[in-house]
Coordinates of C-alpha atoms in Angstrom, one line a residue:
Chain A
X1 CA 47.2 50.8 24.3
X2 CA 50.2 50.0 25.9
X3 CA 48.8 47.1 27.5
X4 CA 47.4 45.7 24.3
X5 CA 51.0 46.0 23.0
X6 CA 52.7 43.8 26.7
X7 CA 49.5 41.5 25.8
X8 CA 50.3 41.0 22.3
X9 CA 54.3 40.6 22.7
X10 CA 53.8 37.5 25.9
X11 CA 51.3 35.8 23.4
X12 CA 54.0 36.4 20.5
X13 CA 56.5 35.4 22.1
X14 CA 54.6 32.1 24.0
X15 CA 53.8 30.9 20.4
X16 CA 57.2 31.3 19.3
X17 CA 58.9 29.4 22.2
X18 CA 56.2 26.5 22.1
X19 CA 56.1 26.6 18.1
X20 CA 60.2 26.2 18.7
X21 CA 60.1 23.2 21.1
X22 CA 57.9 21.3 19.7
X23 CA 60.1 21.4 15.9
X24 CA 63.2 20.0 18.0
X25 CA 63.8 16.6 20.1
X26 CA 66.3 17.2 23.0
X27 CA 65.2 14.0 25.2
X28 CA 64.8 15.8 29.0
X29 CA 66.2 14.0 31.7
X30 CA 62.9 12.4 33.8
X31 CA 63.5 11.0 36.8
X32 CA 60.4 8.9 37.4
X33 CA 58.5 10.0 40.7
X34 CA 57.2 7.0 43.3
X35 CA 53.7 7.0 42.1
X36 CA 54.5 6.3 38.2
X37 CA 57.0 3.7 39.5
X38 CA 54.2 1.8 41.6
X39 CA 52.0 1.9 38.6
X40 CA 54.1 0.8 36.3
X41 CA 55.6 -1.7 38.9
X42 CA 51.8 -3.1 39.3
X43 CA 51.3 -3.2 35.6
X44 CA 54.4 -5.1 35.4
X45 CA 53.6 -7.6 38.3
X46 CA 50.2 -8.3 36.9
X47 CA 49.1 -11.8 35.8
X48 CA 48.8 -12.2 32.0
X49 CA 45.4 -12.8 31.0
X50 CA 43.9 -10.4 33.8
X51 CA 40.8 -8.2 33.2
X52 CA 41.5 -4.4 33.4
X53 CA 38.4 -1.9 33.0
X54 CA 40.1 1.2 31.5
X55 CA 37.5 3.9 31.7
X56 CA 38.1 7.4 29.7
X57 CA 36.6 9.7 31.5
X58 CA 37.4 13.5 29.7
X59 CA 36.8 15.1 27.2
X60 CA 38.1 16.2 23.6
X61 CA 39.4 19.4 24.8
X62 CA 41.9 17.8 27.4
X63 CA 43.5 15.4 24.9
X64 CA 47.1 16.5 24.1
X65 CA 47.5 15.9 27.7
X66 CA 45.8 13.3 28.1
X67 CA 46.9 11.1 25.4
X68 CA 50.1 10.4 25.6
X69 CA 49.2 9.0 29.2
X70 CA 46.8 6.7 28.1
X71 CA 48.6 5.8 25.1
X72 CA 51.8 4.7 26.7
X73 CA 49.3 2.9 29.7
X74 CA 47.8 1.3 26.7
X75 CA 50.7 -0.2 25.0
X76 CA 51.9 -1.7 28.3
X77 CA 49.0 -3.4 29.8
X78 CA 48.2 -4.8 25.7
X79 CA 52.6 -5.6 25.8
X80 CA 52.0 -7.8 29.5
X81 CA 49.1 -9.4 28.1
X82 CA 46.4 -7.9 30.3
X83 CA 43.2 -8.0 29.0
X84 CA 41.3 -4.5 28.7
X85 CA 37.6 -3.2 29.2
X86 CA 37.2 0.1 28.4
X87 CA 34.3 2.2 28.7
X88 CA 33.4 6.0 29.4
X89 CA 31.6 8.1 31.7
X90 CA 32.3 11.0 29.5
X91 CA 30.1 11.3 26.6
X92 CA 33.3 12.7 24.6
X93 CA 35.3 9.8 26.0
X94 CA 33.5 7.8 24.1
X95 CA 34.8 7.8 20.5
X96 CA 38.3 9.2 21.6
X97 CA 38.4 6.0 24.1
X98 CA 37.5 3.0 21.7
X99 CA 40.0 5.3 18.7
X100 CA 42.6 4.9 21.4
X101 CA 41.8 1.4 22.6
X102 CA 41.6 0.1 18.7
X103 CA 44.7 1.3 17.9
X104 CA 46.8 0.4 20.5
X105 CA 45.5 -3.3 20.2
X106 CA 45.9 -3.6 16.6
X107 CA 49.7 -2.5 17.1
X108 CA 50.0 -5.8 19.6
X109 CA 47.8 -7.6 17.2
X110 CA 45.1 -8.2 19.5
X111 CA 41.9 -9.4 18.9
X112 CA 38.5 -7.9 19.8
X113 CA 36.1 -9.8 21.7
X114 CA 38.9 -12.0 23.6
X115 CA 42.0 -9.4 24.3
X116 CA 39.7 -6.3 24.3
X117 CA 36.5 -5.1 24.4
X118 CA 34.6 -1.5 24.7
X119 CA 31.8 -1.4 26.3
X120 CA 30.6 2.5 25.4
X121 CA 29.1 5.2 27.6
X122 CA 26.6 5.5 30.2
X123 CA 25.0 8.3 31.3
X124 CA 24.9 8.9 35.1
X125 CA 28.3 8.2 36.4
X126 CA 27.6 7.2 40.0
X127 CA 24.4 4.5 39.1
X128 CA 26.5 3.3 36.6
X129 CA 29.4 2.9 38.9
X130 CA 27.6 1.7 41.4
X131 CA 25.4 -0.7 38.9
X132 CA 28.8 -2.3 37.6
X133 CA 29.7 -3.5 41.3
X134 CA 26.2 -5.6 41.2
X135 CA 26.5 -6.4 37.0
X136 CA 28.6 -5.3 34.4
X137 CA 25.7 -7.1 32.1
X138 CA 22.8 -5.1 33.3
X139 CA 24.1 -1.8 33.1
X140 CA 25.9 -2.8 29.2
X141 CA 23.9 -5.1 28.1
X142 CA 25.6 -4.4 24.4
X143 CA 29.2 -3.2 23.8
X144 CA 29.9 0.3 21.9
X145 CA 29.7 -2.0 18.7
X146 CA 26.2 -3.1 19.3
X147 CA 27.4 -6.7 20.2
X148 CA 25.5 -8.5 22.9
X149 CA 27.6 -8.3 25.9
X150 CA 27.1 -12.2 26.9
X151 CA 28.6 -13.5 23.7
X152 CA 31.9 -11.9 24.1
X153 CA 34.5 -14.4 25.0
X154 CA 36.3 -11.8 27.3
X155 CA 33.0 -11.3 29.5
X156 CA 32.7 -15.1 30.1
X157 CA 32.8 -15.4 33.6
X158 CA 33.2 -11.8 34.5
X159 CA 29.8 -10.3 36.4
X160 CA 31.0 -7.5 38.7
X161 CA 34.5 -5.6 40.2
X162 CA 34.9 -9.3 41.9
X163 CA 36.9 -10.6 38.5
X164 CA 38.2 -6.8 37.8
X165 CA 42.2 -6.6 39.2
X166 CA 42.3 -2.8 38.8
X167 CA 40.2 0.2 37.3
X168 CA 42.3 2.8 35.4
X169 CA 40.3 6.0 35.3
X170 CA 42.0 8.5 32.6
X171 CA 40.4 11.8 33.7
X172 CA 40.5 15.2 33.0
X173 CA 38.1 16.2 36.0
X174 CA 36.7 14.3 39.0
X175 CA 35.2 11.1 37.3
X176 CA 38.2 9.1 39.1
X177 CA 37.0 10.6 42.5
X178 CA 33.7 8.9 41.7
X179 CA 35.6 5.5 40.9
X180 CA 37.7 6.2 44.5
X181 CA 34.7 7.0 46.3
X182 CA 31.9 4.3 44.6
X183 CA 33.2 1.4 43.6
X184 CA 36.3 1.6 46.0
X185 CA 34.1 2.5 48.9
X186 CA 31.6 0.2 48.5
X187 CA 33.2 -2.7 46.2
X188 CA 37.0 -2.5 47.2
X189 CA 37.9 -2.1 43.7
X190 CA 41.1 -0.8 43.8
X191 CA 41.8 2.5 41.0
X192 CA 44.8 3.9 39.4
X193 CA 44.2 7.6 37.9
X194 CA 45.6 8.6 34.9
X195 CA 45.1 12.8 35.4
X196 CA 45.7 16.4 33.9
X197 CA 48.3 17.9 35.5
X198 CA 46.0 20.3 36.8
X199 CA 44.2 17.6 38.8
X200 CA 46.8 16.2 40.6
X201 CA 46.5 18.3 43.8
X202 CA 42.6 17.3 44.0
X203 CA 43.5 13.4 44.5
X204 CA 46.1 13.8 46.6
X205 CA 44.4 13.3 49.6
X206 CA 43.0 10.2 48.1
X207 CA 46.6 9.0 47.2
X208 CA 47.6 9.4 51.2
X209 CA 45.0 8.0 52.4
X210 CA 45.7 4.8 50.1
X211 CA 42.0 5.0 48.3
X212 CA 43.9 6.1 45.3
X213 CA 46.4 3.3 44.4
X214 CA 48.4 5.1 42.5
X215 CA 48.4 8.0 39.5
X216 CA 50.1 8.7 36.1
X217 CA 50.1 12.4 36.5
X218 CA 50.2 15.3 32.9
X219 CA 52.7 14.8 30.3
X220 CA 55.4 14.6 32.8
X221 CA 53.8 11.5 34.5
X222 CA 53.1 10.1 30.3
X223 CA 57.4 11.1 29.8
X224 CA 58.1 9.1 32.9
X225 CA 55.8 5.6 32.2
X226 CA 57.7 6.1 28.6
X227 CA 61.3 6.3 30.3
X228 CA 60.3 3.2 32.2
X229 CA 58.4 1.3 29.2
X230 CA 61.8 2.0 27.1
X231 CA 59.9 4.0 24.3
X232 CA 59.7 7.2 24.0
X233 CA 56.9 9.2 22.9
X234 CA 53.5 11.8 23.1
X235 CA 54.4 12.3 26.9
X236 CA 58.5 13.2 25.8
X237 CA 57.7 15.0 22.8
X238 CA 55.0 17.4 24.6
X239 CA 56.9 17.7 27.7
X240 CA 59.0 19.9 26.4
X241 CA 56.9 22.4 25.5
X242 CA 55.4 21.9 28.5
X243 CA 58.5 23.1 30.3
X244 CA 59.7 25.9 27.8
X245 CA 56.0 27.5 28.8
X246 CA 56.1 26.7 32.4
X247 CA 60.3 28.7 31.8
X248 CA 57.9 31.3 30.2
X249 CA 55.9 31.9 32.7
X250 CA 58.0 32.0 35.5
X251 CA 60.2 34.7 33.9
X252 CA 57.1 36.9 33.5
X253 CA 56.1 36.2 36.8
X254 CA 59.4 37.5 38.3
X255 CA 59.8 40.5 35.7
X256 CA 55.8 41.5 36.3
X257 CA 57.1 41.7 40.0
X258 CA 60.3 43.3 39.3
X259 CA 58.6 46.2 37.3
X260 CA 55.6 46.2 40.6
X261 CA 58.2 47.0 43.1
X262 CA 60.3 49.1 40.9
X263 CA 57.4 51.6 40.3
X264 CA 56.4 51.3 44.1
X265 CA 59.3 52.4 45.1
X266 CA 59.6 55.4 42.9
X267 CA 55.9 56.4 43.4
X268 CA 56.8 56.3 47.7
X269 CA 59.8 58.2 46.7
X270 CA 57.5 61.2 44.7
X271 CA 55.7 61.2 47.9
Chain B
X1 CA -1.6 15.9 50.6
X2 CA -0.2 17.7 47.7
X3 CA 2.9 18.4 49.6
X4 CA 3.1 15.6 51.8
X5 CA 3.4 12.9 49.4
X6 CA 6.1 13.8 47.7
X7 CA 7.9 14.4 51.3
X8 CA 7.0 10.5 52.4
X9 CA 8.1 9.2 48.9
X10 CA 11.4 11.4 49.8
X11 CA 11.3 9.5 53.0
X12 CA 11.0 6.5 52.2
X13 CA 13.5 6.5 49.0
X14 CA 16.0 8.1 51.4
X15 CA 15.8 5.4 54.3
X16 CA 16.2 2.3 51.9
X17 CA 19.1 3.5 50.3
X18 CA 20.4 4.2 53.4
X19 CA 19.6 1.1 55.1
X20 CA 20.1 -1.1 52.0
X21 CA 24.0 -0.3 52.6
X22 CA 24.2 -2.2 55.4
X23 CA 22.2 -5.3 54.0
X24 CA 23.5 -8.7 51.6
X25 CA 20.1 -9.9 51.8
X26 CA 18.8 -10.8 48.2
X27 CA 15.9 -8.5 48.7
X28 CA 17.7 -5.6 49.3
X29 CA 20.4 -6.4 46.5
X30 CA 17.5 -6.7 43.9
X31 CA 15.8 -3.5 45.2
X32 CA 18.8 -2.0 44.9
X33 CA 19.4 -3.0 41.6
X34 CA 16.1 -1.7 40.0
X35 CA 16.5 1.7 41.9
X36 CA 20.3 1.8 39.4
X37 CA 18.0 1.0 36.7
X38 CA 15.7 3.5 37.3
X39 CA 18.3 6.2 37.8
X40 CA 20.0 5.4 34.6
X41 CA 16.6 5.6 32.7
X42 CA 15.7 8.8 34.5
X43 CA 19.0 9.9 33.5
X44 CA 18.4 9.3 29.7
X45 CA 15.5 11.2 29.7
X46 CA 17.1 14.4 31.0
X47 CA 19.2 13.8 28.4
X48 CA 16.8 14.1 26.0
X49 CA 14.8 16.8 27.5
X50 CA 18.5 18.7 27.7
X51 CA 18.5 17.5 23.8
X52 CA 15.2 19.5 23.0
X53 CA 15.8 22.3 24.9
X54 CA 19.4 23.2 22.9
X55 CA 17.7 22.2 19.7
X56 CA 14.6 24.7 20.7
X57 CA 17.1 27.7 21.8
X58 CA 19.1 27.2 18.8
X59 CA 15.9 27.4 16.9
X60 CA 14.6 30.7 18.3
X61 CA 18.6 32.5 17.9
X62 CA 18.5 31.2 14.4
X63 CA 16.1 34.3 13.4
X64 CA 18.4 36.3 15.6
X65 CA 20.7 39.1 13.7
X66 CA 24.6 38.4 14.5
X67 CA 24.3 34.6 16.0
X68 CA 21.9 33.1 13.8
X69 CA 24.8 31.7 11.7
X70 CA 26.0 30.2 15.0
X71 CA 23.1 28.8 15.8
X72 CA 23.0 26.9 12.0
X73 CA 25.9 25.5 12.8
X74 CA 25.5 24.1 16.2
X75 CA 22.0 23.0 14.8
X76 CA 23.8 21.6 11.7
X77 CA 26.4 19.2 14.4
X78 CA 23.3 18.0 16.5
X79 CA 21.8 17.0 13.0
X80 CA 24.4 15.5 10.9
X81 CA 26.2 13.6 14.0
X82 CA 23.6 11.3 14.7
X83 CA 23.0 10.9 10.9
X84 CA 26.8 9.7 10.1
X85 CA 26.2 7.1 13.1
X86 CA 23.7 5.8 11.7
X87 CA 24.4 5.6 7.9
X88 CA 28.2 4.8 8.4
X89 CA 28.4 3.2 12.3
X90 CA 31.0 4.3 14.3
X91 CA 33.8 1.6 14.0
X92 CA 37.3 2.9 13.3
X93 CA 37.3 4.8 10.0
X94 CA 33.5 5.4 10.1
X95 CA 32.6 9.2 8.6
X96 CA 31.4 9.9 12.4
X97 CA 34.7 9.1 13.9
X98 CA 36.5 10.8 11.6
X99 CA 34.6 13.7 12.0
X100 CA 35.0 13.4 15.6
X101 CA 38.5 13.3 15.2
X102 CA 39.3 15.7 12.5
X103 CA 37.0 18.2 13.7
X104 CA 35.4 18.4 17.0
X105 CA 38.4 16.9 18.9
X106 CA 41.2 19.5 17.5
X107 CA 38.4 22.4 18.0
X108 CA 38.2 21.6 21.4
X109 CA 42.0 21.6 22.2
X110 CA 42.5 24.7 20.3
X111 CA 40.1 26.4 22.6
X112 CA 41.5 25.0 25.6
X113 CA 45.1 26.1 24.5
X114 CA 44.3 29.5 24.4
X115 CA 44.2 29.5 28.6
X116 CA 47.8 29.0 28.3
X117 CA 48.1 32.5 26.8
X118 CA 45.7 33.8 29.3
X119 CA 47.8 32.4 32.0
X120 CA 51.0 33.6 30.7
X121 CA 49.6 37.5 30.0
X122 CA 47.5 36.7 33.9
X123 CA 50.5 35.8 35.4
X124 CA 52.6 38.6 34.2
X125 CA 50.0 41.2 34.8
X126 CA 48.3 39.8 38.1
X127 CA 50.2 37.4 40.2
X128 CA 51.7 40.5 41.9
X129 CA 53.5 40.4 45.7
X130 CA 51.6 43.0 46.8
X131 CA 50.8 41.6 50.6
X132 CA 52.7 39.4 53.0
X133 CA 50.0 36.1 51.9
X134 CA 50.1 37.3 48.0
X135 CA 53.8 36.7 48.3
X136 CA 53.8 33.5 49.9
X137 CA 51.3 32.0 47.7
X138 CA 53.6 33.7 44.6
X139 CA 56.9 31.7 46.1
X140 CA 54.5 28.1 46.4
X141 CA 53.5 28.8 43.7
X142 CA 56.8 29.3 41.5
X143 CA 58.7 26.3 43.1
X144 CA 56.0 24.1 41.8
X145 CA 55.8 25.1 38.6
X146 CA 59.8 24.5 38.9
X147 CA 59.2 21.2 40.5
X148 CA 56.7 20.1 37.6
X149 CA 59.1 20.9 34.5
X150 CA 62.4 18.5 34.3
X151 CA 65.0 21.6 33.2
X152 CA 64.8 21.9 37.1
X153 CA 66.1 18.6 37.4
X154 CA 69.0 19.9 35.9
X155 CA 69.8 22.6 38.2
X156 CA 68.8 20.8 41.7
X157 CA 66.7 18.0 42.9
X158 CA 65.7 20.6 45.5
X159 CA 63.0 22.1 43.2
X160 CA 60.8 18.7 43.1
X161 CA 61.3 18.2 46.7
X162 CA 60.0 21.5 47.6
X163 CA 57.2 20.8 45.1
X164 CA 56.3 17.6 46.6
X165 CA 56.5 18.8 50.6
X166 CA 54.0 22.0 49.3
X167 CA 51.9 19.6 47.7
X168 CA 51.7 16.9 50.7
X169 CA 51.8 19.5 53.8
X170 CA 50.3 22.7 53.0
X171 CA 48.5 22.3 50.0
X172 CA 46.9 18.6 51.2
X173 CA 45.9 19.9 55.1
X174 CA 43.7 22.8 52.9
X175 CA 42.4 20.3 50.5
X176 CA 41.2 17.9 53.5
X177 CA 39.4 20.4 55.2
X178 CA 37.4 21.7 52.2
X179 CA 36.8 17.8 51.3
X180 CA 35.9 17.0 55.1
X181 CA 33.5 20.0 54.9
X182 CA 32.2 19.0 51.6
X183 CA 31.2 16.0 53.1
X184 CA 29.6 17.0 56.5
X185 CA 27.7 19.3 54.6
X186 CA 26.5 16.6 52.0
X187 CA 25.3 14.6 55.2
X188 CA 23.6 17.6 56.4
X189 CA 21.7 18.2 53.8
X190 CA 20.8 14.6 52.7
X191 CA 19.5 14.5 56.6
X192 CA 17.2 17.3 55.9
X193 CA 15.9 16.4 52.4
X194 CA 15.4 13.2 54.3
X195 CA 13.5 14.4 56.8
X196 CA 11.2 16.9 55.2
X197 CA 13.2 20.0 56.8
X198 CA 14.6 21.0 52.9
X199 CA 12.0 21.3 50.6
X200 CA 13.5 24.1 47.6
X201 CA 13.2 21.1 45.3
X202 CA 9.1 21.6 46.1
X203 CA 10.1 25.2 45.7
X204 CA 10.3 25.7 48.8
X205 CA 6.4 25.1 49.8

């Protein structure tokens, strides 16, 4: 019972803290960290009028996270006049990736077909990786829209990763592996993750090794890209919450602790 | 013959897509090319065997006391998704996107919120000191959550450092192992599906 009531009370009070932080803005100092300064740095140094693939590889349930990194990616690459395929490898990707991709354009007033395309989703990640280094064309023949994929302006002259300058892989799991490990492997196709938080740890063996290029890493790595794109937004706003939780947790951590040693101690001194 | 054919057609899949790696020749590109085609379509059909067999579950729990409603519902999804595509496309503003949007996508982050309350009431109740290991993995494991949230900023840059020599020493040298072993024991296995030596997917004859 008294259990039920500790469990009750850290939920309580969680939901207070992030229901708190998320009503007020109090803009956190973000120092951005090496690897959001390359990317942005790349984006930055990148020709107008290059082809991106963009490829949103998560699902629904990731998305608060996830967002505000793509978002802000997004807005850049649309601001330097890059020129964007996206696509998914994640069924769920899908509608969430071409919702994200549409809007983003429209706010640069770009148009589809020449700035911007979205190709849709294909089933089997690693053929369709794979397939995309031999023909973008043969493994979409149509974009998500049902247009044929040879009379897009945008694909005129594009065929394979050879006309591709960089993949951007926003993941919530190990799609971007797939991208590191297929088409940089075997095409040279260089790939910048956009990841969960959770999933930095998994690529950073990738990132040492210099298969990764670089990654955009949870809402810290979003708040970071926004501090060096000059406008602030999803990554800021959640960040903060973000941080009053991870406060949360640590102070149960160290009180759960406090009470563990406390009642050792006084059960060794019964004995 | 029964089970050697499947074992030579095994064989002989495995070596050209092993030796195809190694070839630019225009014969081996379009080989490999159809055998991407063929996975794809093999692909979509698992999909839609995986398709018939939800919709066939869901049909027997629907008679089910307690999770029949359940299984209305998720029947109800698989139904009236494809429908909205097709009647109303699936442009910006179409009924399916906005369904997609307004209902499955906040559904699914709600659920995957809730892990943040099970981590919080977890970590309170179970990320104890209670052995020399538990505590060191306790210590890691509080400087990077410090490291990861900006307030540390605040109090020293020490915090992220910390983080990030954890994350590049320790935490990478474990991570490269499991990957390296991941990896020799892919090869292993391809080798032996390869070569006839594995054959559970021929359950096991």
């Amino acid at each position: 019972m008294r259990s039920q009531k500790t469990r009750w009370l850290i939920y309580g009070l969680l939901f207070i803290a992030i229901i708190i932080s998320y009503s007020i803005t109090i803009q956190l100092k973000v120092t951005p960290s090496p690897f959001v300064k390359k990317t942005f740095e790349y984006m930055e140094h990148l020709p107008p009028q290059s082809v991106i693939i963009i490829s949103f590889d998560h699902e629904a349930s990731s998305l608060p996270e996830i967002k505000p990194i793509a978002q802000i990616m997004l807005r850049h690459v649309f601001r330097q006049n890059i020129r964007v395929i996206g696509m998914s490898l994640f069924a769920e990707g899908t509608a969430i990736g071409y919702d994200m991709l549409t809007k983003a354009a429209r706010e640069f007033g770009k148009t589809y077909g020449e700035d911007y395309l979205f190709l849709g989703f294909k089933p089997q990640y690693i053929s369709a990786i794979l397939g995309m280094g031999e023909s973008i064309r043969r493994i979409f023949p149509e974009d998500y829209l049902g247009n044929r994929v040879d009379s897009i302006p945008l694909m005129k002259n594009i065929d394979n990763y050879n006309s591709i300058a960089m993949v951007i892989s926003i993941a919530d799991g190990d799609r971007a592996v797939q991208w590191i490990e297929y088409a940089g492997a075997r095409y040279d196709q260089k790939v910048i993750a956009g990841l969960t938080a959770a999933m930095i740890t998994t690529y950073d063996p990738y990132l040492n090794s210099g298969q990764l290029y670089s990654l955009v890493g949870g809402l810290r790595g979003a708040a970071e890209y926004e501090s060096l794109y000059g406008k602030l937004g999803g990554g800021n706003r959640g960040l903060l919450a973000q941080s009053v939780a991870h406060f949360f947790i640590i102070i149960l951590i160290i009180v759960g602790n406090i009470i563990y040693f406390k009642n050792r101690m006084q059960s060794k001194g019964m004995k | 013959m029964r089970n050697k054919l499947p074992l030579i057609i095994c064989l002989i899949s495995g070596l050209i897509m092993f030796l195809q790696y190694f070839s630019k020749h225009p014969v081996s590109r379009a080989v490999y090319s159809s055998i991407l085609d063929w996975w794809q379509i093999i692909f979509a059909f698992t999909l839609l065997v995986g398709a018939a067999a939800f919709v066939k579950v869901s049909l027997k729990g629907l008679q089910k006391k307690g999770e029949g409603k359940y299984k209305a519902i998720a029947l109800a999804g698989v139904v009236v998704m494809p429908i909205l595509a097709i009647i109303g496309g699936n442009k910006l503003g179409s009924p399916f996107l906005w369904v997609f949007e307004n209902i499955q996508a906040p559904m699914q982050s709600t659920v995957f919120s809730l892990l943040a309350f099970f981590v919080a009431s977890a970590a309170y109740r179970g990320f104890r000191a209670r052995t020399i290991p538990a505590a060191i993995l306790l210590i890691s494991a509080l400087f990077v959550l410090l490291g990861r949230i900006p307030i540390s900023e605040y109090f020293s840059e020490w915090f992220t450092r910390i983080m990030f020599w954890i994350q590049d020493y320790p935490s990478m040298a474990a991570r490269r192992a499991i990957l390296i072993g991941i990896g020799l024991g892919s090869l292993t296995t391809a080798m032996r599906v390869i070569l006839g030596i594995e054959r559970t997917y021929m359950r096991g004859e």
